[in-house]
Amino acid sequence: MALAVALTAGLGSAALTALPASAAGDSVKVQYRTSATGATADQAEPWFKVVNNGSGSVALNQVSFRYYFKADSPSTQYRYACSWAVKGCANITGTFGTLATPTATADRYLEITFTGGAGSLAPGADTGDMQLRFYRADWQTLRQSDDYSFDGSRTAYADWDKVTAKLGTGTVWGTAPGGNTPDPTPTPTDPGPAGATLFDDFTYTSSSDPAIGAHGWSVRSNAGGPGVPGATWAPENVTFAAEGGNTVMNLETSTAGTGESTKHTEILTKSMKFKNGTYAARVKFSDAPKYGPDGDHLVQTFFPINDLKAPMADDYSEYDFEYLPNGGWGEPSNILYTTSWETYQADPWVAVNQHTESRQSYAGWHDLVLTIDNNAITYYIDGQVFGTHDARYLPERGMSINFNQWLIDLNGQPGSTPRAYDQKVDYVLHVKDQVLTPAQVAAKVGGYRTAGTAFVDTVPNG
């Protein structure tokens, strides 16, 4: 559906876009204490404050820092958690990684990053408490006395140079163990227990390939909204071709300026069995038409959704990535929305949702990741948090997974010259009840491709 945001774009939600790194003279430092002082513990409890010790304001989404430790065994997996934080646990993310050069006291690290919602630090200000913890996935006692960044005597906050910090891409604080250099992207080692998974590399021959239906997809052909009245949904315009070493799905939407000449495209899962967990897709958005004049009010999408059973029904759910290359819905030019829906009513229009927006071009390939747990909905674009939405918008029941491309109206380019637009999709992934980082998504997709697995669906119905 991915349509209801049209009438709520004027809510004025601030865009969470990446900010430039602070000036070279600016810096941060990390203060540390521990709440678990023993040589062994049920869980490690490193608590932190990040302090702006520079002369300019520092955006926290440009800051990351690492705590280094020695795994109890090469196969041991760990889980991160945030007990409490002044900046809000929803604005703090922890990711585990491995060191390129293991030492006697470190072969892993916990990297902490911030979302745009964490805000900025003025010179001399600090984040306040970040009461973090991590534990073994099997909940066995862990040893921390041999961990590089651990010091059981530190029960009050103080500067700690055995934690490293970056501002932008430059290391500004601390010393890594041995000869290790903190790199900007953590290497995931702990994607958690294998969740039931849907993965599709879209290696089909055409929209009429029997494997599409056998794999649980439906290529839409029935009439109706969203979009231009009188338009049709054209299965034949969903095609597949080799590109960049993979088979890529293409959705072509075309028009000659009338409803009858307008052809939209959509593919969706037949089952509404997807709920909490991770959703991911690699999608190519287009600013320019495939042919013909530019300017149409186009929507290019990736989203899970279920059906609205009645106006304002409280069990409705929808989570959208929507790119408008030429604007629309009152916007004059390109804009990307992510929107989380609680419910809506069509007539008279009432909408209950939360959205994030960014007014810039997103033409080209992008990695889109959406995670839903019991606390929040988080949207990522190309590995960076784009928006985090509140628990009130969490889903109450299962959804289908959808891609579609359609025209809002014919006002953006009112001419009758034929034109068409493409939206491409490389793969789709859903992991049930498991929150993956974008790096873990990439690793999981890479594993399927290395193994030659083009399709798998172990997500149970119901």
Coordinates of C-alpha atoms in Angstrom, one line a residue:
M1 CA 0.0 0.0 0.0
A2 CA 2.7 2.5 1.1
L3 CA 0.4 5.4 0.5
A4 CA -0.9 6.9 3.7
V5 CA 2.2 9.0 4.3
A6 CA 1.1 11.2 1.4
L7 CA -1.3 13.2 3.6
T8 CA 1.0 13.4 6.6
A9 CA 4.2 14.7 5.1
G10 CA 3.5 18.1 6.6
L11 CA 4.1 16.9 10.1
G12 CA 7.6 18.3 9.9
S13 CA 9.6 15.5 11.4
A14 CA 13.3 16.4 11.3
A15 CA 15.6 14.5 9.0
L16 CA 18.3 12.3 10.6
T17 CA 21.0 12.7 8.0
A18 CA 24.7 12.2 8.4
L19 CA 26.6 15.3 9.7
P20 CA 30.2 16.2 8.8
A21 CA 32.9 15.4 11.2
S22 CA 33.9 18.2 13.6
A23 CA 36.8 20.4 12.9
A24 CA 40.3 19.0 13.3
G25 CA 40.8 20.8 16.6
D26 CA 37.8 19.2 18.2
S27 CA 38.0 15.9 20.1
V28 CA 36.4 13.6 22.6
K29 CA 37.6 11.4 25.4
V30 CA 36.1 8.4 27.2
Q31 CA 35.6 8.0 30.9
Y32 CA 35.0 4.5 32.3
R33 CA 34.0 2.7 35.5
T34 CA 32.7 -0.8 36.1
S35 CA 29.7 -2.0 38.0
A36 CA 30.9 -5.6 38.0
T37 CA 34.3 -5.7 39.7
G38 CA 35.0 -9.4 40.0
A39 CA 37.5 -11.4 38.0
T40 CA 34.5 -13.4 36.8
A41 CA 30.9 -12.3 36.5
D42 CA 27.5 -13.2 35.0
Q43 CA 28.0 -10.2 32.7
A44 CA 30.5 -7.5 32.1
E45 CA 29.2 -4.1 33.0
P46 CA 31.4 -1.4 31.5
W47 CA 29.8 2.0 32.1
F48 CA 30.9 5.1 30.1
K49 CA 30.7 8.8 29.6
V50 CA 31.9 10.5 26.4
V51 CA 33.3 14.0 27.1
N52 CA 33.7 16.7 24.5
N53 CA 37.2 18.0 25.3
G54 CA 37.4 20.2 22.1
S55 CA 36.4 23.7 21.3
G56 CA 33.4 23.1 19.1
S57 CA 30.1 21.2 19.3
V58 CA 30.3 17.5 18.5
A59 CA 27.5 15.5 16.9
L60 CA 27.3 12.2 18.7
N61 CA 26.4 10.3 15.6
Q62 CA 29.9 11.0 14.4
V63 CA 31.4 9.4 17.6
S64 CA 32.3 5.7 18.1
F65 CA 34.4 4.0 20.8
R66 CA 35.6 0.5 21.5
Y67 CA 36.0 -1.7 24.6
Y68 CA 38.5 -4.5 24.1
F69 CA 38.3 -8.0 25.7
K70 CA 39.5 -11.6 25.4
A71 CA 36.8 -14.1 24.5
D72 CA 36.5 -17.1 26.8
S73 CA 36.9 -19.3 23.7
P74 CA 37.1 -18.8 19.9
S75 CA 33.5 -20.0 19.6
T76 CA 32.0 -18.1 22.4
Q77 CA 29.3 -15.6 21.4
Y78 CA 28.2 -12.5 23.3
R79 CA 25.2 -10.3 23.6
Y80 CA 25.1 -6.6 24.1
A81 CA 22.5 -4.7 26.2
C82 CA 22.0 -1.2 27.6
S83 CA 20.5 -1.0 31.1
W84 CA 20.1 2.7 31.3
A85 CA 21.5 5.8 29.6
V86 CA 21.0 9.6 30.0
K87 CA 20.9 9.8 26.2
G88 CA 18.4 6.9 25.9
C89 CA 19.3 3.3 25.2
A90 CA 17.4 3.5 21.9
N91 CA 20.1 6.0 20.7
I92 CA 23.1 3.7 21.6
T93 CA 24.1 0.7 19.5
G94 CA 26.6 -2.0 20.4
T95 CA 28.3 -4.3 17.9
F96 CA 30.9 -7.0 18.4
G97 CA 33.9 -7.5 16.2
T98 CA 37.3 -9.3 16.0
L99 CA 40.8 -7.8 16.1
A100 CA 43.0 -8.3 13.1
T101 CA 45.9 -9.0 15.4
P102 CA 44.8 -10.9 18.6
T103 CA 46.8 -10.3 21.8
A104 CA 47.0 -12.0 25.2
T105 CA 44.4 -9.7 26.5
A106 CA 42.1 -9.0 23.5
D107 CA 40.8 -10.7 20.4
R108 CA 37.3 -9.0 20.4
Y109 CA 35.9 -5.6 20.9
L110 CA 32.5 -4.0 21.6
E111 CA 32.0 -0.9 19.5
I112 CA 29.5 1.7 20.6
T113 CA 27.9 4.1 18.2
F114 CA 25.1 6.7 18.5
T115 CA 22.0 7.6 16.4
G116 CA 21.1 11.1 15.4
G117 CA 18.6 11.1 18.3
A118 CA 21.5 11.3 20.8
G119 CA 22.1 14.9 19.7
S120 CA 25.3 16.9 20.2
L121 CA 27.7 17.8 23.0
A122 CA 28.8 21.3 23.6
P123 CA 32.4 22.0 24.5
G124 CA 33.1 20.5 28.0
A125 CA 29.8 18.6 28.1
D126 CA 29.4 14.8 28.5
T127 CA 26.8 12.2 27.7
G128 CA 26.1 11.4 31.3
D129 CA 25.9 7.7 32.3
M130 CA 25.8 5.0 29.7
Q131 CA 25.2 1.9 31.8
L132 CA 26.1 -0.8 29.3
R133 CA 26.7 -4.6 29.7
F134 CA 27.4 -7.7 27.7
Y135 CA 27.2 -11.4 28.5
R136 CA 27.8 -14.8 27.0
A137 CA 25.0 -16.0 24.7
D138 CA 24.9 -19.3 26.8
W139 CA 24.7 -17.2 30.0
Q140 CA 27.7 -19.0 31.4
T141 CA 30.0 -17.1 33.7
L142 CA 32.5 -15.0 31.8
R143 CA 36.1 -14.1 32.8
Q144 CA 37.0 -10.4 32.5
S145 CA 40.2 -10.2 34.6
D146 CA 42.2 -10.9 31.4
D147 CA 40.4 -8.3 29.3
Y148 CA 42.5 -5.4 28.0
S149 CA 39.9 -2.7 28.8
F150 CA 38.7 -4.0 32.1
D151 CA 39.9 -2.6 35.5
G152 CA 38.0 -3.9 38.5
S153 CA 39.4 -1.1 40.7
R154 CA 37.6 1.6 38.7
T155 CA 34.4 2.1 40.5
A156 CA 34.2 5.9 39.8
Y157 CA 34.3 7.6 36.4
A158 CA 37.8 8.6 35.2
D159 CA 39.6 9.0 31.9
W160 CA 40.5 5.6 30.5
D161 CA 42.9 5.3 27.6
K162 CA 42.4 1.6 27.1
V163 CA 39.2 2.5 25.3
T164 CA 39.7 4.0 21.8
A165 CA 37.4 6.7 20.4
K166 CA 36.8 8.0 16.9
L167 CA 35.4 11.3 15.8
G168 CA 34.3 10.9 12.2
T169 CA 37.0 8.5 10.7
G170 CA 39.9 9.6 12.8
T171 CA 41.0 8.1 16.1
V172 CA 41.1 10.9 18.8
W173 CA 41.4 9.0 22.0
G174 CA 43.0 5.9 23.6
T175 CA 45.4 3.1 22.6
A176 CA 44.3 -0.1 21.0
P177 CA 45.9 -3.4 22.2
G178 CA 49.1 -4.5 20.4
G179 CA 49.4 -3.2 16.9
N180 CA 45.7 -3.0 16.1
T181 CA 44.3 0.1 14.4
P182 CA 40.6 0.8 15.0
D183 CA 38.9 0.6 11.6
P184 CA 35.7 2.5 10.8
T185 CA 33.5 -0.6 10.3
P186 CA 33.2 -3.4 12.8
T187 CA 33.7 -7.0 11.6
P188 CA 30.6 -8.9 12.8
T189 CA 31.4 -12.1 14.7
D190 CA 28.2 -12.6 16.6
P191 CA 25.0 -12.5 14.5
G192 CA 23.2 -14.4 17.2
P193 CA 21.3 -17.6 17.0
A194 CA 20.1 -18.6 13.6
G195 CA 16.6 -17.2 13.2
A196 CA 14.0 -18.5 10.8
T197 CA 14.9 -16.8 7.5
L198 CA 13.6 -15.7 4.1
F199 CA 16.3 -15.0 1.6
D200 CA 15.6 -14.5 -2.2
D201 CA 18.3 -13.5 -4.7
F202 CA 15.5 -13.1 -7.4
T203 CA 17.1 -15.6 -9.9
Y204 CA 13.9 -15.9 -12.0
T205 CA 13.4 -15.9 -15.7
S206 CA 10.2 -13.8 -15.9
S207 CA 7.2 -12.7 -14.0
S208 CA 5.4 -15.9 -15.2
D209 CA 8.2 -18.2 -13.9
P210 CA 6.4 -20.9 -11.8
A211 CA 9.2 -20.6 -9.2
I212 CA 8.0 -17.2 -8.2
G213 CA 4.6 -18.5 -6.9
A214 CA 6.3 -21.6 -5.5
H215 CA 8.6 -19.4 -3.5
G216 CA 5.6 -17.5 -2.0
W217 CA 5.5 -14.4 -4.2
S218 CA 2.6 -12.8 -6.1
V219 CA 3.2 -10.4 -9.0
R220 CA 0.3 -8.0 -8.8
S221 CA -2.2 -7.8 -11.6
N222 CA -5.4 -6.7 -9.8
A223 CA -6.8 -3.2 -10.1
G224 CA -6.9 -0.6 -7.4
G225 CA -4.8 1.8 -5.5
P226 CA -2.5 3.4 -4.6
G227 CA -1.7 5.9 -7.3
V228 CA -3.2 7.2 -10.5
P229 CA -6.9 6.3 -10.9
G230 CA -7.5 4.0 -13.8
A231 CA -4.0 2.7 -13.8
T232 CA -3.3 -1.0 -14.2
W233 CA -0.7 -3.2 -12.4
A234 CA 1.4 -4.9 -15.1
P235 CA 3.0 -8.2 -14.2
E236 CA 4.9 -8.3 -17.5
N237 CA 6.8 -5.2 -16.4
V238 CA 8.4 -7.1 -13.6
T239 CA 11.5 -8.6 -15.2
F240 CA 14.8 -10.3 -14.3
A241 CA 18.2 -9.9 -15.8
A242 CA 21.9 -10.5 -14.9
E243 CA 23.7 -7.4 -13.6
G244 CA 26.9 -7.1 -11.6
G245 CA 27.3 -10.9 -11.2
N246 CA 23.8 -11.4 -9.8
T247 CA 20.3 -11.6 -11.2
V248 CA 18.4 -8.4 -10.5
M249 CA 14.7 -7.8 -10.4
N250 CA 13.4 -4.7 -12.3
L251 CA 10.1 -3.0 -11.7
E252 CA 9.2 -0.7 -14.6
T253 CA 6.4 1.9 -14.3
S254 CA 5.2 3.8 -17.4
T255 CA 2.7 6.3 -18.6
A256 CA 1.6 8.4 -21.5
G257 CA -0.2 10.9 -19.4
T258 CA -3.5 9.2 -18.8
G259 CA -4.8 6.8 -16.3
E260 CA -5.5 4.2 -18.9
S261 CA -1.9 4.4 -20.2
T262 CA -0.4 4.2 -16.8
K263 CA 1.2 0.8 -15.7
H264 CA 2.3 0.3 -12.2
T265 CA 4.3 -2.6 -10.8
E266 CA 4.3 -4.6 -7.5
I267 CA 5.6 -7.9 -6.1
L268 CA 4.6 -9.1 -2.6
T269 CA 4.6 -12.2 -0.5
K270 CA 1.3 -14.1 -0.5
S271 CA 1.7 -14.9 3.2
M272 CA 1.4 -12.3 6.0
K273 CA 3.8 -14.2 8.3
F274 CA 6.5 -11.6 8.9
K275 CA 6.6 -9.6 12.1
N276 CA 9.5 -8.8 14.5
G277 CA 13.1 -9.2 13.3
T278 CA 15.3 -7.8 10.5
Y279 CA 14.2 -6.8 7.0
A280 CA 16.8 -6.0 4.4
A281 CA 17.0 -5.3 0.7
R282 CA 19.4 -3.8 -1.8
V283 CA 17.4 -1.4 -4.0
K284 CA 18.4 0.9 -6.8
F285 CA 16.4 4.1 -6.9
S286 CA 16.2 6.2 -10.1
D287 CA 16.0 9.9 -10.5
A288 CA 16.0 9.9 -14.3
P289 CA 13.4 8.1 -16.5
K290 CA 14.4 5.0 -18.5
Y291 CA 13.1 6.9 -21.5
G292 CA 10.9 10.0 -22.2
P293 CA 10.5 13.3 -20.3
D294 CA 11.2 13.5 -16.6
G295 CA 9.1 15.0 -13.8
D296 CA 6.4 12.5 -12.8
H297 CA 5.5 12.2 -9.1
L298 CA 6.9 8.7 -8.7
V299 CA 7.1 6.5 -5.5
Q300 CA 9.7 3.7 -5.3
T301 CA 9.4 1.4 -2.2
F302 CA 10.3 -1.5 0.0
F303 CA 8.0 -2.2 3.0
P304 CA 6.2 -4.9 5.1
I305 CA 2.4 -4.3 5.6
N306 CA -0.8 -6.0 6.7
D307 CA -4.4 -5.3 5.8
L308 CA -6.5 -2.5 7.4
K309 CA -9.5 -4.5 8.7
A310 CA -11.6 -1.4 9.6
P311 CA -11.0 2.3 9.7
M312 CA -8.6 3.1 12.7
A313 CA -8.2 -0.6 13.4
D314 CA -5.4 -0.9 16.0
D315 CA -3.9 -4.1 14.7
Y316 CA -2.8 -2.5 11.4
S317 CA 1.0 -2.2 10.7
E318 CA 3.1 -0.8 7.9
Y319 CA 6.8 0.2 7.8
D320 CA 7.9 2.1 4.6
F321 CA 11.0 3.0 2.7
E322 CA 9.6 5.4 0.1
Y323 CA 11.7 7.5 -2.3
L324 CA 10.1 10.2 -4.4
P325 CA 12.7 11.3 -7.0
N326 CA 10.6 14.2 -8.3
G327 CA 8.7 15.1 -5.2
G328 CA 4.9 14.9 -4.7
W329 CA 2.6 15.1 -1.8
G330 CA 3.4 18.8 -1.6
E331 CA 7.2 18.3 -1.9
P332 CA 8.9 20.1 -4.8
S333 CA 11.8 17.7 -5.3
N334 CA 13.4 14.4 -4.3
I335 CA 12.7 13.2 -0.8
L336 CA 13.1 9.9 1.1
Y337 CA 10.6 8.9 3.8
T338 CA 10.7 6.1 6.4
T339 CA 7.3 5.8 8.1
S340 CA 5.9 3.5 10.8
W341 CA 2.2 3.2 11.0
E342 CA -0.2 2.5 13.9
T343 CA -3.4 3.0 11.9
Y344 CA -5.4 5.3 9.7
Q345 CA -8.8 6.2 8.4
A346 CA -9.3 7.1 4.7
D347 CA -12.5 9.3 4.9
P348 CA -12.3 11.7 6.6
W349 CA -8.5 11.3 6.6
V350 CA -6.9 10.5 10.0
A351 CA -3.4 9.1 10.3
V352 CA -1.4 7.7 13.3
N353 CA 2.2 7.3 12.3
Q354 CA 5.8 8.5 12.8
H355 CA 8.2 9.3 10.0
T356 CA 11.7 10.5 9.2
E357 CA 12.6 12.3 6.0
S358 CA 15.6 13.4 4.0
R359 CA 15.4 15.9 1.1
Q360 CA 18.2 14.8 -1.2
S361 CA 18.9 12.5 -4.1
Y362 CA 19.1 8.8 -3.4
A363 CA 19.6 7.8 -7.0
G364 CA 21.7 4.6 -7.2
W365 CA 22.0 1.3 -5.2
H366 CA 21.3 1.4 -1.5
D367 CA 21.3 -1.1 1.3
L368 CA 18.0 -0.7 3.2
V369 CA 17.6 -2.4 6.6
L370 CA 14.7 -2.3 9.0
T371 CA 14.7 -3.8 12.5
I372 CA 11.8 -4.4 14.7
D373 CA 12.1 -5.6 18.3
N374 CA 10.0 -5.2 21.4
N375 CA 11.2 -1.7 22.0
A376 CA 11.6 0.2 18.7
I377 CA 11.6 0.3 14.9
T378 CA 15.0 1.3 13.4
Y379 CA 15.6 2.2 9.8
Y380 CA 19.2 2.1 8.3
I381 CA 20.4 3.3 4.9
D382 CA 23.8 2.2 3.8
G383 CA 24.8 1.1 7.3
Q384 CA 23.8 4.4 9.0
V385 CA 20.8 4.9 11.2
F386 CA 18.2 6.9 9.3
G387 CA 15.4 7.0 11.8
T388 CA 14.3 5.3 15.1
H389 CA 10.6 5.2 15.8
D390 CA 8.7 4.6 19.0
A391 CA 7.3 1.4 20.6
R392 CA 3.7 2.5 20.1
Y393 CA 4.1 1.7 16.4
L394 CA 5.2 -1.9 16.9
P395 CA 3.3 -4.6 14.9
E396 CA 0.5 -6.6 16.5
R397 CA 0.3 -9.2 13.8
G398 CA 2.1 -10.6 10.8
M399 CA 2.7 -8.7 7.5
S400 CA 3.6 -9.4 3.9
I401 CA 6.9 -8.1 2.3
N402 CA 6.4 -5.7 -0.7
F403 CA 8.2 -3.8 -3.4
N404 CA 6.2 -1.5 -5.7
Q405 CA 6.6 1.5 -8.0
W406 CA 3.8 3.8 -8.9
L407 CA 2.7 7.3 -9.8
I408 CA 0.9 9.5 -7.2
D409 CA -0.7 11.6 -9.9
L410 CA 0.0 13.0 -13.4
N411 CA 0.6 16.6 -12.3
G412 CA 4.4 16.4 -12.2
Q413 CA 4.7 15.8 -16.0
P414 CA 1.3 16.5 -17.6
G415 CA 2.4 15.7 -21.2
S416 CA 1.3 12.8 -23.3
T417 CA 4.8 11.7 -24.4
P418 CA 5.4 8.1 -23.3
R419 CA 7.9 7.7 -20.4
A420 CA 9.0 4.9 -18.0
Y421 CA 11.0 4.6 -14.8
D422 CA 12.9 1.6 -13.3
Q423 CA 13.4 0.4 -9.7
K424 CA 15.8 -2.5 -9.3
V425 CA 16.0 -5.0 -6.4
D426 CA 19.1 -7.2 -5.9
Y427 CA 17.9 -9.4 -2.9
V428 CA 15.6 -9.5 0.0
L429 CA 16.2 -10.9 3.5
H430 CA 14.1 -11.4 6.6
V431 CA 15.3 -12.9 9.8
K432 CA 12.6 -13.7 12.3
D433 CA 12.8 -12.3 15.9
Q434 CA 16.5 -11.4 15.5
V435 CA 17.9 -7.9 15.2
L436 CA 21.0 -7.8 12.9
T437 CA 23.3 -4.9 12.3
P438 CA 23.7 -3.8 8.7
A439 CA 27.2 -5.4 8.7
Q440 CA 25.7 -8.7 9.9
V441 CA 23.1 -8.5 7.1
A442 CA 25.8 -8.1 4.6
A443 CA 27.7 -11.1 6.1
K444 CA 24.6 -13.3 6.0
V445 CA 23.8 -12.4 2.4
G446 CA 27.4 -13.0 1.4
G447 CA 27.3 -16.4 3.1
Y448 CA 24.2 -17.4 1.0
R449 CA 25.8 -16.2 -2.2
T450 CA 29.1 -17.9 -1.4
A451 CA 27.2 -21.2 -0.8
G452 CA 25.2 -20.7 -4.1
T453 CA 21.9 -20.4 -2.2
A454 CA 19.5 -18.4 -4.3
F455 CA 16.4 -18.9 -2.1
V456 CA 15.5 -20.2 1.3
D457 CA 12.3 -19.7 3.4
T458 CA 12.2 -21.3 6.9
V459 CA 9.9 -18.7 8.4
P460 CA 6.9 -20.6 9.7
N461 CA 3.3 -19.6 8.8
G462 CA 1.1 -18.1 11.4

